[in-house]
C-alpha positions as a Markdown table, in Angstrom:
| # | Residue | x | y | z |
|---|---|---|---|---|
| 1 | Met | 19.2 | 56.6 | 3.6 |
| 2 | Asp | 16.0 | 58.6 | 3.0 |
| 3 | Val | 16.4 | 62.3 | 4.0 |
| 4 | Leu | 14.0 | 65.2 | 3.9 |
| 5 | Val | 15.7 | 68.6 | 3.8 |
| 6 | Val | 13.6 | 71.5 | 5.2 |
| 7 | His | 14.7 | 75.0 | 4.2 |
| 8 | Asn | 13.3 | 78.5 | 3.7 |
| 9 | Arg | 15.3 | 79.9 | 0.8 |
| 10 | Tyr | 16.7 | 83.5 | 1.2 |
| 11 | Ala | 15.8 | 86.1 | -1.4 |
| 12 | Ser | 17.7 | 85.5 | -4.7 |
| 13 | Ala | 18.5 | 89.2 | -5.0 |
| 14 | Gln | 21.2 | 88.8 | -2.4 |
| 15 | Pro | 24.0 | 86.2 | -2.4 |
| 16 | Ser | 23.3 | 83.6 | 0.2 |
| 17 | Gly | 26.0 | 81.3 | 1.5 |
| 18 | Glu | 23.3 | 79.3 | 3.3 |
| 19 | Asn | 21.3 | 78.6 | 0.2 |
| 20 | Lys | 24.6 | 77.5 | -1.5 |
| 21 | Val | 25.4 | 75.1 | 1.4 |
| 22 | Val | 22.0 | 73.5 | 1.3 |
| 23 | Asp | 22.1 | 73.0 | -2.4 |
| 24 | Gln | 25.6 | 71.5 | -2.2 |
| 25 | Glu | 24.7 | 69.1 | 0.6 |
| 26 | Val | 21.6 | 67.9 | -1.3 |
| 27 | Ala | 23.7 | 67.3 | -4.4 |
| 28 | Leu | 26.4 | 65.5 | -2.4 |
| 29 | Leu | 23.9 | 63.2 | -0.7 |
| 30 | Arg | 22.1 | 62.3 | -4.0 |
| 31 | Gly | 25.4 | 61.8 | -5.7 |
| 32 | Ala | 26.3 | 59.2 | -3.0 |
| 33 | Gly | 23.1 | 57.3 | -3.6 |
| 34 | His | 20.9 | 58.6 | -0.8 |
| 35 | Arg | 17.3 | 59.6 | -1.5 |
| 36 | Val | 16.8 | 63.2 | -0.7 |
| 37 | Glu | 13.6 | 65.2 | -1.0 |
| 38 | Val | 13.1 | 68.9 | -0.2 |
| 39 | Phe | 10.4 | 70.7 | 1.7 |
| 40 | Glu | 10.9 | 74.4 | 1.2 |
| 41 | Arg | 9.5 | 77.9 | 1.1 |
| 42 | Arg | 11.0 | 80.8 | -0.8 |
| 43 | Ser | 11.3 | 84.4 | 0.5 |
| 44 | Asp | 11.0 | 85.5 | -3.1 |
| 45 | Asp | 7.4 | 84.4 | -3.0 |
| 46 | Ile | 6.4 | 87.0 | -0.4 |
| 47 | Ala | 6.4 | 89.7 | -3.1 |
| 48 | Ala | 3.6 | 87.9 | -5.0 |
| 49 | Arg | 1.3 | 87.7 | -1.9 |
| 50 | Ser | -1.7 | 89.9 | -1.5 |
| 51 | Leu | -1.4 | 92.9 | 0.8 |
| 52 | Pro | -3.2 | 91.0 | 3.7 |
| 53 | Gly | -0.8 | 88.1 | 3.0 |
| 54 | Lys | 2.2 | 90.3 | 3.3 |
| 55 | Val | 0.9 | 91.9 | 6.5 |
| 56 | Ala | 0.4 | 88.4 | 7.9 |
| 57 | Val | 4.0 | 87.2 | 7.3 |
| 58 | Pro | 5.4 | 88.5 | 10.7 |
| 59 | Leu | 2.7 | 86.6 | 12.4 |
| 60 | Leu | 4.0 | 83.4 | 10.9 |
| 61 | Val | 7.5 | 83.8 | 12.1 |
| 62 | Pro | 7.0 | 82.4 | 15.6 |
| 63 | Trp | 4.5 | 79.7 | 14.4 |
| 64 | Asn | 3.0 | 78.7 | 11.1 |
| 65 | Pro | 0.2 | 76.1 | 11.8 |
| 66 | Ala | -0.4 | 75.3 | 8.1 |
| 67 | Val | 3.3 | 74.3 | 7.7 |
| 68 | Arg | 2.9 | 71.9 | 10.7 |
| 69 | Thr | -0.1 | 70.2 | 9.1 |
| 70 | Glu | 1.4 | 70.0 | 5.6 |
| 71 | Leu | 4.8 | 68.7 | 6.7 |
| 72 | Ala | 3.4 | 66.2 | 9.2 |
| 73 | Ala | 1.2 | 64.7 | 6.5 |
| 74 | Arg | 4.1 | 64.5 | 4.1 |
| 75 | Leu | 6.3 | 62.8 | 6.7 |
| 76 | Arg | 3.7 | 60.2 | 7.5 |
| 77 | Ala | 3.3 | 59.5 | 3.8 |
| 78 | Glu | 7.0 | 59.3 | 2.9 |
| 79 | Arg | 8.5 | 58.1 | 6.2 |
| 80 | Pro | 12.0 | 59.4 | 5.8 |
| 81 | Asp | 14.8 | 58.2 | 8.1 |
| 82 | Val | 15.7 | 61.7 | 9.2 |
| 83 | Val | 14.7 | 65.4 | 8.6 |
| 84 | His | 17.4 | 67.9 | 8.2 |
| 85 | Val | 16.3 | 71.4 | 9.1 |
| 86 | His | 18.2 | 74.5 | 7.9 |
| 87 | Asn | 16.6 | 77.9 | 7.9 |
| 88 | Val | 12.9 | 78.3 | 9.0 |
| 89 | Phe | 12.6 | 82.1 | 8.8 |
| 90 | Pro | 10.3 | 83.7 | 7.9 |
| 91 | Leu | 7.7 | 81.3 | 6.3 |
| 92 | Leu | 8.3 | 77.9 | 7.8 |
| 93 | Ser | 8.8 | 78.6 | 11.5 |
| 94 | Pro | 9.7 | 76.2 | 14.3 |
| 95 | Ala | 6.3 | 74.5 | 13.6 |
| 96 | Val | 8.5 | 72.1 | 11.4 |
| 97 | Leu | 9.8 | 70.6 | 14.7 |
| 98 | Ala | 6.3 | 69.9 | 15.9 |
| 99 | Ala | 5.6 | 68.2 | 12.6 |
| 100 | Cys | 8.6 | 65.9 | 13.1 |
| 101 | Ala | 7.4 | 65.1 | 16.6 |
| 102 | Asp | 3.9 | 64.4 | 15.2 |
| 103 | Ala | 5.2 | 61.9 | 12.7 |
| 104 | Gly | 7.9 | 60.4 | 15.0 |
| 105 | Val | 10.8 | 61.3 | 12.6 |
| 106 | Pro | 14.1 | 62.4 | 14.2 |
| 107 | Ala | 15.3 | 65.9 | 13.3 |
| 108 | Val | 18.8 | 67.3 | 12.7 |
| 109 | Ala | 19.3 | 71.0 | 12.5 |
| 110 | Thr | 22.3 | 72.9 | 11.0 |
| 111 | Leu | 22.8 | 76.2 | 12.9 |
| 112 | His | 24.1 | 78.5 | 10.2 |
| 113 | Asn | 24.2 | 81.6 | 12.5 |
| 114 | Tyr | 23.2 | 82.6 | 16.0 |
| 115 | Thr | 19.4 | 82.8 | 15.8 |
| 116 | Gln | 19.1 | 80.4 | 18.7 |
| 117 | Val | 20.4 | 83.1 | 21.1 |
| 118 | Cys | 20.2 | 86.4 | 19.1 |
| 119 | Pro | 17.1 | 87.5 | 17.2 |
| 120 | Pro | 19.0 | 88.8 | 14.0 |
| 121 | Gly | 21.5 | 86.0 | 14.4 |
| 122 | Thr | 24.6 | 88.2 | 14.1 |
| 123 | Leu | 25.8 | 88.8 | 17.7 |
| 124 | Gln | 26.4 | 92.3 | 16.6 |
| 125 | Arg | 25.0 | 95.8 | 17.3 |
| 126 | Asp | 26.1 | 99.1 | 15.9 |
| 127 | Gly | 29.1 | 97.5 | 14.1 |
| 128 | Arg | 30.4 | 95.9 | 17.3 |
| 129 | Pro | 30.1 | 92.4 | 18.8 |
| 130 | Cys | 27.2 | 92.1 | 21.2 |
| 131 | Thr | 26.1 | 89.2 | 23.4 |
| 132 | Glu | 23.5 | 91.1 | 25.5 |
| 133 | Cys | 20.7 | 88.6 | 24.7 |
| 134 | Val | 22.9 | 85.5 | 25.0 |
| 135 | Gly | 21.7 | 83.4 | 28.0 |
| 136 | Ser | 18.9 | 85.8 | 28.8 |
| 137 | Thr | 15.7 | 87.2 | 27.3 |
| 138 | Pro | 15.7 | 88.8 | 23.8 |
| 139 | Leu | 14.2 | 92.1 | 25.1 |
| 140 | Pro | 17.4 | 94.1 | 24.5 |
| 141 | Ala | 17.2 | 93.2 | 20.8 |
| 142 | Val | 13.7 | 94.7 | 20.6 |
| 143 | Arg | 14.8 | 97.8 | 22.5 |
| 144 | His | 17.7 | 98.4 | 20.1 |
| 145 | Gly | 15.8 | 97.4 | 17.0 |
| 146 | Cys | 18.6 | 94.9 | 16.1 |
| 147 | Tyr | 16.8 | 93.4 | 13.0 |
| 148 | Arg | 17.0 | 95.9 | 10.1 |
| 149 | Gly | 17.2 | 98.8 | 12.6 |
| 150 | Ser | 13.5 | 98.4 | 13.4 |
| 151 | Arg | 12.0 | 97.5 | 16.8 |
| 152 | Leu | 8.8 | 96.5 | 15.0 |
| 153 | Ala | 10.6 | 94.1 | 12.6 |
| 154 | Thr | 12.6 | 92.7 | 15.5 |
| 155 | Val | 9.5 | 91.7 | 17.6 |
| 156 | Pro | 8.5 | 88.6 | 15.6 |
| 157 | Leu | 12.1 | 87.2 | 15.8 |
| 158 | Ala | 12.3 | 88.0 | 19.5 |
| 159 | Val | 8.9 | 86.4 | 20.2 |
| 160 | Ser | 9.9 | 83.3 | 18.2 |
| 161 | Leu | 13.2 | 82.9 | 20.1 |
| 162 | Ala | 11.5 | 83.3 | 23.5 |
| 163 | Val | 8.5 | 81.0 | 22.9 |
| 164 | Asn | 10.3 | 78.3 | 20.9 |
| 165 | Arg | 13.5 | 78.0 | 22.9 |
| 166 | Arg | 12.4 | 74.8 | 24.7 |
| 167 | Arg | 10.9 | 73.4 | 21.5 |
| 168 | Trp | 14.2 | 73.6 | 19.7 |
| 169 | Trp | 16.0 | 72.1 | 22.6 |
| 170 | Asn | 13.6 | 69.2 | 23.0 |
| 171 | Gly | 12.7 | 68.7 | 19.3 |
| 172 | Val | 16.1 | 68.3 | 17.7 |
| 173 | Glu | 18.2 | 65.2 | 18.2 |
| 174 | Arg | 21.5 | 66.7 | 16.8 |
| 175 | Phe | 22.4 | 70.3 | 16.3 |
| 176 | Leu | 25.2 | 70.8 | 13.7 |
| 177 | Cys | 27.4 | 73.7 | 14.5 |
| 178 | Ile | 29.5 | 75.0 | 11.6 |
| 179 | Ser | 32.4 | 75.9 | 13.7 |
| 180 | Ala | 33.8 | 75.2 | 17.2 |
| 181 | Ala | 33.6 | 79.0 | 17.9 |
| 182 | Gln | 29.9 | 78.9 | 17.3 |
| 183 | Arg | 29.4 | 75.8 | 19.4 |
| 184 | Glu | 31.3 | 77.5 | 22.3 |
| 185 | Val | 28.9 | 80.5 | 22.2 |
| 186 | Leu | 25.8 | 78.3 | 22.1 |
| 187 | Val | 27.0 | 76.1 | 25.0 |
| 188 | Arg | 27.6 | 79.2 | 27.1 |
| 189 | Ala | 24.0 | 80.2 | 26.3 |
| 190 | Gly | 22.7 | 77.0 | 27.7 |
| 191 | Leu | 22.0 | 74.8 | 24.7 |
| 192 | Pro | 22.4 | 71.1 | 25.4 |
| 193 | Ala | 26.2 | 70.5 | 24.9 |
| 194 | Glu | 25.7 | 66.7 | 24.4 |
| 195 | Arg | 23.7 | 67.4 | 21.3 |
| 196 | Leu | 25.8 | 70.1 | 19.8 |
| 197 | Ala | 28.3 | 68.7 | 17.2 |
| 198 | Val | 30.8 | 70.5 | 15.1 |
| 199 | Lys | 30.4 | 69.8 | 11.4 |
| 200 | His | 32.1 | 72.3 | 9.1 |
| 201 | Asn | 30.6 | 73.1 | 5.8 |
| 202 | Phe | 32.3 | 71.4 | 2.9 |
| 203 | Val | 33.2 | 73.0 | -0.4 |
| 204 | Pro | 33.1 | 71.2 | -3.8 |
| 205 | Glu | 36.2 | 70.9 | -5.9 |
| 206 | Pro | 36.3 | 74.2 | -7.7 |
| 207 | Gly | 37.7 | 72.8 | -11.0 |
| 208 | Val | 40.2 | 75.6 | -11.2 |
| 209 | Arg | 43.2 | 76.4 | -9.0 |
| 210 | Arg | 45.6 | 79.3 | -8.8 |
| 211 | Glu | 48.5 | 79.3 | -11.1 |
| 212 | Gly | 51.3 | 81.7 | -10.4 |
| 213 | Ala | 51.1 | 84.7 | -8.0 |
| 214 | Gly | 47.6 | 86.0 | -8.7 |
| 215 | Glu | 46.4 | 89.2 | -10.2 |
| 216 | His | 44.3 | 90.9 | -7.5 |
| 217 | Leu | 43.2 | 91.0 | -3.9 |
| 218 | Leu | 39.5 | 89.9 | -3.8 |
| 219 | Tyr | 36.6 | 90.7 | -1.5 |
| 220 | Leu | 33.7 | 88.4 | -2.4 |
| 221 | Gly | 30.5 | 88.6 | -0.4 |
| 222 | Arg | 27.6 | 90.8 | 0.8 |
| 223 | Leu | 28.2 | 94.5 | 0.9 |
| 224 | Ala | 27.2 | 95.1 | 4.5 |
| 225 | Glu | 28.6 | 96.7 | 7.5 |
| 226 | Ala | 28.9 | 93.4 | 9.4 |
| 227 | Lys | 31.1 | 92.0 | 6.6 |
| 228 | Gly | 33.7 | 94.7 | 7.2 |
| 229 | Val | 33.3 | 96.5 | 3.9 |
| 230 | Arg | 33.8 | 100.0 | 5.4 |
| 231 | Leu | 36.8 | 98.7 | 7.3 |
| 232 | Leu | 38.2 | 97.3 | 4.0 |
| 233 | Met | 37.7 | 100.6 | 2.3 |
| 234 | Ala | 39.5 | 102.5 | 5.1 |
| 235 | Ala | 42.4 | 100.0 | 5.0 |
| 236 | Trp | 42.7 | 100.3 | 1.3 |
| 237 | Asp | 42.7 | 104.1 | 1.4 |
| 238 | Glu | 45.6 | 103.8 | 3.8 |
| 239 | Ile | 47.4 | 101.4 | 1.5 |
| 240 | Ala | 46.8 | 103.7 | -1.5 |
| 241 | Ala | 48.2 | 106.7 | 0.4 |
| 242 | Gly | 51.4 | 104.7 | 0.8 |
| 243 | Gly | 51.8 | 103.8 | -2.8 |
| 244 | Gly | 49.7 | 100.7 | -3.1 |
| 245 | Val | 50.7 | 97.0 | -3.2 |
| 246 | Gly | 51.1 | 96.5 | -6.9 |
| 247 | Val | 47.7 | 94.8 | -7.5 |
| 248 | Pro | 44.2 | 96.1 | -7.5 |
| 249 | Leu | 41.4 | 95.3 | -5.1 |
| 250 | Val | 38.4 | 93.6 | -6.7 |
| 251 | Ile | 35.1 | 93.8 | -4.9 |
| 252 | Ala | 32.3 | 91.4 | -6.0 |
| 253 | Gly | 28.9 | 91.3 | -4.4 |
| 254 | Ser | 25.8 | 93.3 | -3.6 |
| 255 | Gly | 24.0 | 94.6 | -0.6 |
| 256 | Pro | 23.0 | 97.8 | 1.3 |
| 257 | Leu | 26.4 | 99.4 | 0.9 |
| 258 | Glu | 26.5 | 99.0 | -2.9 |
| 259 | Pro | 25.9 | 102.7 | -3.6 |
| 260 | Glu | 28.7 | 103.7 | -1.2 |
| 261 | Val | 31.1 | 101.1 | -2.7 |
| 262 | Thr | 30.3 | 102.2 | -6.2 |
| 263 | Ala | 31.0 | 105.8 | -5.4 |
| 264 | Trp | 34.2 | 105.0 | -3.6 |
| 265 | Ala | 35.5 | 102.8 | -6.4 |
| 266 | Ala | 34.6 | 105.2 | -9.2 |
| 267 | Gly | 37.5 | 106.7 | -11.2 |
| 268 | Arg | 40.1 | 104.6 | -9.4 |
| 269 | Asp | 42.6 | 102.3 | -11.1 |
| 270 | Asp | 43.5 | 100.5 | -7.9 |
| 271 | Val | 39.9 | 99.3 | -7.2 |
| 272 | Arg | 37.4 | 97.5 | -9.4 |
| 273 | Tyr | 33.8 | 97.0 | -8.3 |
| 274 | Val | 32.3 | 94.3 | -10.5 |
| 275 | Gly | 28.9 | 93.7 | -9.0 |
| 276 | Leu | 27.4 | 90.3 | -8.4 |
| 277 | Tyr | 29.2 | 87.3 | -9.9 |
| 278 | Asp | 27.6 | 84.0 | -10.7 |
| 279 | Gln | 29.2 | 80.9 | -9.2 |
| 280 | Ala | 31.5 | 80.2 | -12.2 |
| 281 | Ala | 32.8 | 83.8 | -12.2 |
| 282 | Cys | 33.3 | 83.5 | -8.4 |
| 283 | Arg | 35.5 | 80.5 | -8.9 |
| 284 | Arg | 37.6 | 82.1 | -11.6 |
| 285 | Ala | 38.0 | 85.3 | -9.6 |
| 286 | Ile | 39.2 | 83.3 | -6.5 |
| 287 | Ala | 41.7 | 81.3 | -8.6 |
| 288 | Arg | 43.2 | 84.6 | -9.9 |
| 289 | Ser | 43.6 | 86.1 | -6.5 |
| 290 | Val | 46.7 | 86.9 | -4.5 |
| 291 | Ala | 44.5 | 86.5 | -1.5 |
| 292 | Val | 40.8 | 86.6 | -0.5 |
| 293 | Val | 39.9 | 89.2 | 2.1 |
| 294 | Ala | 37.3 | 88.4 | 4.8 |
| 295 | Pro | 37.4 | 91.4 | 7.3 |
| 296 | Ser | 34.0 | 90.7 | 9.0 |
| 297 | Thr | 33.4 | 92.8 | 12.1 |
| 298 | Trp | 30.8 | 90.3 | 13.4 |
| 299 | Leu | 31.6 | 86.9 | 14.8 |
| 300 | Glu | 31.3 | 84.7 | 11.7 |
| 301 | Ala | 29.9 | 81.3 | 12.4 |
| 302 | Phe | 31.9 | 79.9 | 9.5 |
| 303 | Gly | 33.4 | 81.7 | 6.5 |
| 304 | Leu | 32.6 | 80.0 | 3.3 |
| 305 | Val | 34.7 | 82.2 | 1.1 |
| 306 | Val | 37.8 | 81.4 | 3.1 |
| 307 | Val | 37.3 | 77.7 | 2.5 |
| 308 | Glu | 36.5 | 78.3 | -1.2 |
| 309 | Ala | 39.9 | 80.1 | -1.4 |
| 310 | Met | 41.6 | 77.1 | 0.3 |
| 311 | Ala | 40.1 | 74.8 | -2.3 |
| 312 | Ala | 41.7 | 76.9 | -5.1 |
| 313 | Gly | 45.1 | 77.1 | -3.3 |
| 314 | Val | 44.7 | 80.7 | -2.3 |
| 315 | Pro | 45.5 | 82.2 | 1.1 |
| 316 | Ala | 43.1 | 84.5 | 3.1 |
| 317 | Val | 43.4 | 87.6 | 5.1 |
| 318 | Ala | 40.6 | 87.4 | 7.7 |
| 319 | Ala | 39.5 | 89.0 | 11.0 |
| 320 | Gly | 41.1 | 87.3 | 14.0 |
| 321 | His | 37.9 | 86.3 | 15.7 |
| 322 | Gly | 34.9 | 84.0 | 15.4 |
| 323 | Ala | 35.3 | 81.0 | 13.1 |
| 324 | Phe | 38.2 | 82.5 | 11.2 |
| 325 | Val | 40.5 | 81.7 | 14.0 |
| 326 | Glu | 40.0 | 78.0 | 13.4 |
| 327 | Leu | 39.8 | 78.2 | 9.6 |
| 328 | Val | 42.9 | 80.3 | 9.0 |
| 329 | Glu | 46.3 | 79.1 | 10.4 |
| 330 | Asp | 47.9 | 82.5 | 11.0 |
| 331 | Gly | 51.1 | 82.8 | 9.1 |
| 332 | Arg | 50.6 | 79.4 | 7.4 |
| 333 | Thr | 47.5 | 79.3 | 5.3 |
| 334 | Gly | 46.8 | 83.1 | 5.6 |
| 335 | Leu | 47.0 | 86.0 | 7.9 |
| 336 | Leu | 44.7 | 87.2 | 10.7 |
| 337 | His | 44.2 | 90.9 | 11.4 |
| 338 | Arg | 43.1 | 92.5 | 14.6 |
| 339 | Pro | 39.2 | 92.7 | 14.3 |
| 340 | Gly | 37.9 | 96.1 | 13.5 |
| 341 | Glu | 41.3 | 97.8 | 13.0 |
| 342 | Ala | 41.9 | 99.2 | 9.6 |
| 343 | Ala | 45.7 | 99.7 | 10.2 |
| 344 | Ser | 46.1 | 96.0 | 11.1 |
| 345 | Leu | 44.1 | 94.9 | 8.0 |
| 346 | Ala | 46.2 | 97.2 | 5.8 |
| 347 | Ser | 49.4 | 95.7 | 7.3 |
| 348 | Cys | 48.3 | 92.2 | 6.6 |
| 349 | Leu | 47.3 | 93.1 | 3.0 |
| 350 | Arg | 50.7 | 94.6 | 2.4 |
| 351 | Glu | 52.4 | 91.5 | 3.9 |
| 352 | Ile | 50.4 | 88.9 | 1.9 |
| 353 | Ala | 50.9 | 90.8 | -1.4 |
| 354 | Gly | 54.6 | 91.6 | -0.7 |
| 355 | Gly | 56.2 | 88.2 | -0.6 |
| 356 | Gln | 55.5 | 86.0 | -3.7 |
| 357 | Ala | 57.3 | 82.9 | -2.5 |
| 358 | Arg | 55.8 | 83.0 | 0.9 |
| 359 | Asn | 52.3 | 83.7 | -0.5 |
| 360 | Gln | 52.5 | 80.7 | -2.8 |
| 361 | Glu | 53.6 | 78.4 | 0.0 |
| 362 | Met | 50.6 | 79.7 | 2.0 |
| 363 | Gly | 48.4 | 78.8 | -0.9 |
| 364 | Arg | 49.8 | 75.2 | -1.0 |
| 365 | Ala | 49.3 | 74.9 | 2.7 |
| 366 | Ala | 45.7 | 76.2 | 2.3 |
| 367 | Arg | 45.0 | 73.6 | -0.3 |
| 368 | Arg | 46.2 | 70.8 | 2.0 |
| 369 | Arg | 44.1 | 72.1 | 4.8 |
| 370 | Tyr | 41.1 | 72.0 | 2.5 |
| 371 | Glu | 41.7 | 68.4 | 1.4 |
| 372 | Gln | 42.0 | 67.3 | 5.1 |
| 373 | Gly | 39.0 | 69.0 | 6.5 |
| 374 | Phe | 36.6 | 70.6 | 4.0 |
| 375 | Ser | 36.5 | 68.3 | 0.9 |
| 376 | Pro | 33.2 | 66.6 | -0.3 |
| 377 | Ala | 34.4 | 63.2 | 0.9 |
| 378 | Val | 35.0 | 64.6 | 4.5 |
| 379 | Gly | 31.7 | 66.5 | 4.4 |
| 380 | Leu | 29.7 | 63.4 | 3.3 |
| 381 | Glu | 31.2 | 61.2 | 6.0 |
| 382 | Arg | 30.5 | 63.6 | 8.8 |
| 383 | Leu | 27.0 | 64.4 | 7.6 |
| 384 | Val | 25.9 | 60.7 | 7.3 |
| 385 | Glu | 27.5 | 60.0 | 10.7 |
| 386 | Glu | 25.4 | 62.7 | 12.3 |
| 387 | Tyr | 22.2 | 61.4 | 10.7 |
| 388 | Arg | 23.0 | 57.9 | 12.1 |
| 389 | Thr | 23.6 | 59.3 | 15.5 |
| 390 | Ala | 20.3 | 61.2 | 15.4 |
| 391 | Ile | 18.4 | 58.1 | 14.3 |
| 392 | Ala | 20.0 | 55.9 | 17.0 |
| 393 | Gly | 19.2 | 58.6 | 19.6 |
| 394 | Arg | 15.6 | 58.7 | 18.6 |
| 395 | Thr | 15.4 | 54.8 | 18.6 |
| 396 | Glu | 17.0 | 54.6 | 22.0 |
| 397 | Ala | 14.6 | 57.3 | 23.4 |
| 398 | Met | 11.6 | 55.5 | 22.1 |
| 399 | Gly | 12.8 | 52.2 | 23.5 |
| 400 | Gly | 13.3 | 53.8 | 26.8 |
| 401 | Ser | 9.8 | 55.3 | 26.8 |
| 402 | Arg | 8.3 | 51.9 | 26.6 |
């Protein structure tokens, strides 16, 4: 099968689960003998633009005509079987869908977040879940400045959502939701249910698994409010006031709360802030964990770190909402805490660190869950199946149009 992957890569200064997923899927397909090419833009390249070029970037968010022309020409020349669209913000835009239509190539789109119904894609405002724009216009997002706390910065995203909604719905044969929880939100918002499939992200074999009880509890991810970092710090302070749990908390990542986390961890022997790990260090840190902690306050569409923990035979403590509810079997492969409640998170952390035999059984159950639902073999099968469905759908539609 010939596949063209379309993706706007996020800035390399911040860890991106989405970039990782795209790279892993490309490698998986190529490893299985499929021909895969990539059409991409990089957010890193914005810094090298001239001042007028930087000023023009917001204007390209709703529509980039040059991308339409370039991609359509490439599609006509290469004639792939299917185009797989991932992120189009900020340099690609939904013009990629027009290019697919121009060339008559079916498009599949993975929905990594909620940008189809929420301009910043988080379904969160002021640290709490928000669905004010779901099923309606995106004006509330502009009013509240939901993207980076700025009304001006939110405008291009809101405009793109409003003017391109019908283009997304008509221009994509199959939408791949990364969790059932995400699909449910999007169906309620009016996206075409018959074209919304659930295809969980897969995780490669880590090459290292946990042996023994583990050495630390681990938070691995972006240091941001939506990821529950402040909630974790509050819960850990409560645990420390009660004498601790016998192992330290390791925090790995970077983001806007890095100065706050650095100051909080300074001088403590029960907390280690280690900065941004590379992928090999991430795998080793996970494999040495008593549990991985995922306390997000926003409704995660997936939860890659939880599945990476499963692959290493490590249980998770996660917020009991969004995709975590379907990823973590509460009491079996990990524990779910009440979202946004520091006391509940603290209780779960005490519990998961307090019973070694039960913790290790949870780890074994987590590994079995990974093998059944999130391995490369499962990921490849489901991905190719969705490509074939999209191709068949386009062929049928073209036949009907005649």
